[in-house]
Short mmCIF file of C-alpha atoms in Angstrom, two decimals:
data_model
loop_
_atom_site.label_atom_id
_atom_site.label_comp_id
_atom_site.label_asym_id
_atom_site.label_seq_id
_atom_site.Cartn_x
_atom_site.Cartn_y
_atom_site.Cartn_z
CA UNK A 1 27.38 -12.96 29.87
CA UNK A 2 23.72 -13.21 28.28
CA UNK A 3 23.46 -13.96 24.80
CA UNK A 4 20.87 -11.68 22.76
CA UNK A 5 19.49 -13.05 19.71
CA UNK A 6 18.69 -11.00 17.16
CA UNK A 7 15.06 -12.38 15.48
CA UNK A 8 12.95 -10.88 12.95
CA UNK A 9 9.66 -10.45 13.13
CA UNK A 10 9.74 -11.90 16.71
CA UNK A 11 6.29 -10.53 17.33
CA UNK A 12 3.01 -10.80 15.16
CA UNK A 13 2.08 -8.25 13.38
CA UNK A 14 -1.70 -8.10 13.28
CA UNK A 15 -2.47 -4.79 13.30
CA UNK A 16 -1.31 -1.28 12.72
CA UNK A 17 0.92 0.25 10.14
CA UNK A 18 3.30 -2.94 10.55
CA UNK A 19 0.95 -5.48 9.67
CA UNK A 20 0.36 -4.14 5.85
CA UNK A 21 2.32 -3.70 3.02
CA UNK A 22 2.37 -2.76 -0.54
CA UNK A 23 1.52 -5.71 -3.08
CA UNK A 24 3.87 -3.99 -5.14
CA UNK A 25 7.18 -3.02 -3.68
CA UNK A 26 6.14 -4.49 -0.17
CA UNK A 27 7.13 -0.96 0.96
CA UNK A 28 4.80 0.10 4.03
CA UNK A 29 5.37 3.84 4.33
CA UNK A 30 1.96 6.08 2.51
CA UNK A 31 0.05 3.39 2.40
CA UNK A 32 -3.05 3.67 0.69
CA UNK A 33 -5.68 0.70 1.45
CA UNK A 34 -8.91 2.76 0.53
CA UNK A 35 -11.55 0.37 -1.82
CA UNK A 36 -8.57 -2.55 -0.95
CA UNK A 37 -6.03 -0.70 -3.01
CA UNK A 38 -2.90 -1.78 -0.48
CA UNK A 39 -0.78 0.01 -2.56
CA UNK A 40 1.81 2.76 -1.36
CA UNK A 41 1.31 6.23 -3.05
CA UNK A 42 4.35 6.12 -5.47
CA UNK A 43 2.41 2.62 -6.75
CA UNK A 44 -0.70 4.54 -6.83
CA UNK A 45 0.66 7.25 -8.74
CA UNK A 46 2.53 4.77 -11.20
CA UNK A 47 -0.63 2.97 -11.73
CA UNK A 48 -3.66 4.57 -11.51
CA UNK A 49 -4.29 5.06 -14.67
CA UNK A 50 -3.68 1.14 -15.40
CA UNK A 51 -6.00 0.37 -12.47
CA UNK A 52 -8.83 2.76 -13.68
CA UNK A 53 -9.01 5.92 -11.84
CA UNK A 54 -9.07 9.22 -14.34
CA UNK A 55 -8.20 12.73 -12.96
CA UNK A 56 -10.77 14.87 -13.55
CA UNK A 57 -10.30 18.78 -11.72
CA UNK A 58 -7.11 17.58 -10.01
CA UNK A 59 -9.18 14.29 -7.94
CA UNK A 60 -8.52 11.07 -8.99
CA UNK A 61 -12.04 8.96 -9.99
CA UNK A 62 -12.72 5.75 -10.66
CA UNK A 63 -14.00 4.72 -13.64
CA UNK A 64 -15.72 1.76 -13.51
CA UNK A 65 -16.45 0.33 -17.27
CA UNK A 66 -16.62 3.61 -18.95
CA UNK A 67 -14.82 3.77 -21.94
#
């Protein structure tokens, strides 16, 4: 009979939903990489506030040195 090896990652992953992750969780599923962010949205929700972006009328903003 043939043999079939199972391999990980047996082809690169340079591009598409595959190829980024979370710097979090390393989840890759809502991925949000908007301003470099790489972060997936329960991240995002967990640390936006941590990161800088206020809500102001139910959008998220980035505040950038305001105090």
């Amino acid at each position: 009979g043939i043999r079939v090896g199972f391999t990980w990652n047996s082809h690169p992953r340079k591009f598409g939903q595959g190829s980024r992750s979370c710097h979090v969780c390393s989840n890759w599923h809502r991925l949000i990489s908007k301003y470099s962010l790489n972060m997936c949205h329960q991240c995002f929700r967990q640390y936006a506030r941590d990161i800088g972006f206020i809500k102001l009328d139910s959008i998220l903003v980035y505040r950038s040195g305001l105090r």
